[in-house]
Steps between C-alpha positions, in 0.01 A plus 500: 500500500586264785595776744441879526875568507574327167529687170600408146840618375519743213805664344450878507785581262595803712868579561558593863879457469609257775211563737236230526155655460159330480166642391161407644153648466412704807160327513631144462428241769860488623527875552168505684582197715856600587452875519778567250568857391724642227873501583451214748748216486347161423633146484417296191536120516478223242631143527759585762612820326471821705507858377482822700354780289350847522127517424350754262121502485309525174160658438462397139358215298837401349542274804235253616408458864637143507840600353828633637732667246875485550754756378788373286732485802240316710421263212865405458554452873180299550543278195122489464295379206197678356189395692695325777329518838689721746444545873518862618535589866654744747880447536645385831623761749876549455717498811777668302306827492581540869870514407427763237312711753794462740738642239263787426508591870880500516577139591787293363430177314699182550536210257191315627278805449644578158477136394129497588446822308694383193316167502169682472641748247635224276166317501308814406315512831570868570298758305691778329402749770690293757793446263515875444500568873787255550703659221429849633585428861824325400595810303386748765622339819763301316644155559813460706769253392361211709150555361634518143684172549189337651277631219740379231521156660120482535448595134735220395345242730141541372598421140703249303878481542729356233814297561722476192737246655807700396710783639538787448167607352538856371243778466472873443237764551465865404309735728342640183366835393742545209367467142688257275708342776465151355830347615347169615472369143875553461618397845319163515657355181847627598475337842351177361769482230759504778355178643301656783129459580278808479123432501360852455135581554383849414178697504284664240460877502251646744571873479796504257515477120652151514591235751776247443240229435328722240830554317598134511155400375565677169793258456375177664212363713528593868190349663678187624369291785748361752568166323558680169732751660696222668544324165634817339744570784625141515559509125647849454604620847263795500159633403312829482142419598196683633464433872122548497446145371655350816400511866824672602440737795128536416443737791738744335296493178188591697670787684650640179152514350393759758837675539502622140170697504593646838839610367666365814837327477637492855844362573393211725239372256738549206773297669257225601353491150836467326663252733195280558489434126873429488493263797191320369668457161789320667748779425811509717709794377317813388617822338271802543524785248398830663473781243548836671373820340281807553190330351585138586342304785821558701608864473817529709807300592395523865163340427670238284740422784214449747312276258816303427560444872145369547525267199832355611391459864163340427658281233760374747226415751336282233826336393543707183824668398388839370712766335372839384642725230406864438455592134414815304126568514503844340386403149349210302717201414543397137276647233171310517221551753228240448513118474603447136725807483687390812528146361660641184759677715577173679542310174725775360731463801498119484569505125782755551343739251700814426212724610411304816435731798830522685346601833279190514797280405731650763238490776428133428873419499541677835221294657604172338860556610399560862284186494789293366718628782221438755476142374874446530523444124731798462754653735417843645545764232501254209129427458438777251771372269358146509147627433630713211676201345185285521296773333757586233575145387131415448451260789239727661301524176511124450382438856222759473370338180516159671302633799237649267470172310466305825224737615301443182683658208678821401273772358555818300379809691212683326527850352243778543290611205536873575795715612568868554837664564525793741790734421703757690337846501841668524870424492679431825596217733271245665480623859262232627248229409188460713481124553146516635372689197681254272319209665169687495509585129600142414198373694267747333626374164373156602781325689503240646150393390621531141847343512616692191406839647719736697780744436856486373750756628758651264700713744662476840583757764787733392455419130521807276205541266415723204163659445272241335713203610297194615457472877265201523249308290156386616373159382129411504264245355238757398497864395269579791747371758785678324314831508405444864864451598606801293241722663637398839856581390395844377309582819784418739833648594762375251568127517853581380630827639735693274744746658774727382830344397750550779 
C-alpha cells in the first residue's frame, strides 16, 4: 500500500437503505492511524469522488485488514470498482452545524443558514444523528412562515431545477395516508389529453402498502432519468415517473429518510418537502389534495385550513400558484390496496368498466376538473364536466397508454398466487373501516415488496351486509405471508366494523 490511509474497495452486499455505511477492521492500519471508532463519520475519496459515510468496525476474518467494505447505498453513491484504491480520512469540520445548534437553542434561521445546512444535507455530509436533531427541533420548536419559505427555497437551490419552456406547467400532490388513493394515474392523462403539460414525479412507498411509483411500475417503467422524462413529456404532455432517479430537491430525500423512522411529520417540513419538489420540477400551478379523516394525516377541517394557508403562502413566495382541496379521508379509496390491485382499479376506471370503483373515478374527476380550471382550460365550475368528457370518450385511456408506451411499454399487472376472503361475522351495516389496519394487513401480506400482494375491499361505509358476506380479500405470494396477514387480522380490533342497521 502506498499510504496508511488507503484501502481496497469491496462490495459488502449489505442493505442499509439510503444511508452510506462502510466497514473496516478495527485493527487495520487506517483505524489505528486515524483513531477511528464505530459510528464515526469518515470521508472516502477516489479519483475526485467523495463520499461521507458512517463507519462500522469489524472483528472478523470476512474482511481483510487492507480492505474497506461498502454497503449497497455507499457502493452506488461512490461508484467504486472491486479492488479500487480508496483514501479514507476524517471529514472536514462543518460550519453548518453551528446553525443547527442555534436552532436547537431557540434561534431563528435565515436563508443563508438554511442554505448552508441544506447544502451539507444534500451532499450527505451530515450523519443521521444530526439530521434527526434537525427534524426534531423543527417539529418541536416549529418553523415560522419566513423560515419555511427560506427552507423551501434552500432545498430547491441545492438541487437541479427544470425549465419546461412552456406555461402553465401543472402538478398535483396528495398529503397521503389514505389507502388506494391513486388518482394521479387518472388525472395526468386527462390533463395531458386536454393539451396541458403535467410532468408528474412520485415516490415509492416507505410506510404505506403502495406509493404512486409502485403502482405505475406494474403498468410501465418509472425509473426515468431527466433526459428520458423530458422526452416523454415533450411527446405526450405528461409522465408518471419515480423522482428518486433525479436530483430533484435531494436534501428533501435525505430528510425524509430520517423523518419516517421517527414518525415525525411537522407542518413546516411537510410544506417545504412538497413545494421544494414542485418548484424544482418546474411546476407553476399546483393542486394539493388534503384528505381529512379521523385516521388520516390531517384529522380536522381546522388543521386542514392551517395547512392549506401555509401551502398557499409559501407557494406564493416561491412564485407558485397553489390551491388546496379537502377530500374525504374516512375510508380507503377504490377497492385495491397494493401496487397491482390499485393499478387494476385505475385501468377499470380508464376503460370505463361497469364495475370500476365509482369513488376513485369521482375523486379523480374532481381533482382533474379543478386543475383544468386552475390552468384556465375550463371556466370556473365547468372543469369537472370537461374532465368527465375526456374520460368517457376514451381520450384519457388513449393518452395513458401512450404515456406508458413512451416510458418503456405498457404492462399487465401481476396477480397473487394465494387469496383468502374475510367475511362478515354478523348482519348489519358497515359503521367504519380502519384505514391504518387496512394498510397494515396489506403490507403484512407482502405489499409493496411483492407488487401483486395486498388487499381488495368489497364494502364501503354505510353498506348493509349479511352474515357471511365478503368484506375484503387478502392477496399474497406465499401461504406463509397469507397466514401471517390473517393472524394479524384476527388479533386486532375489526378492520371493518359492523354495526346495527339504523
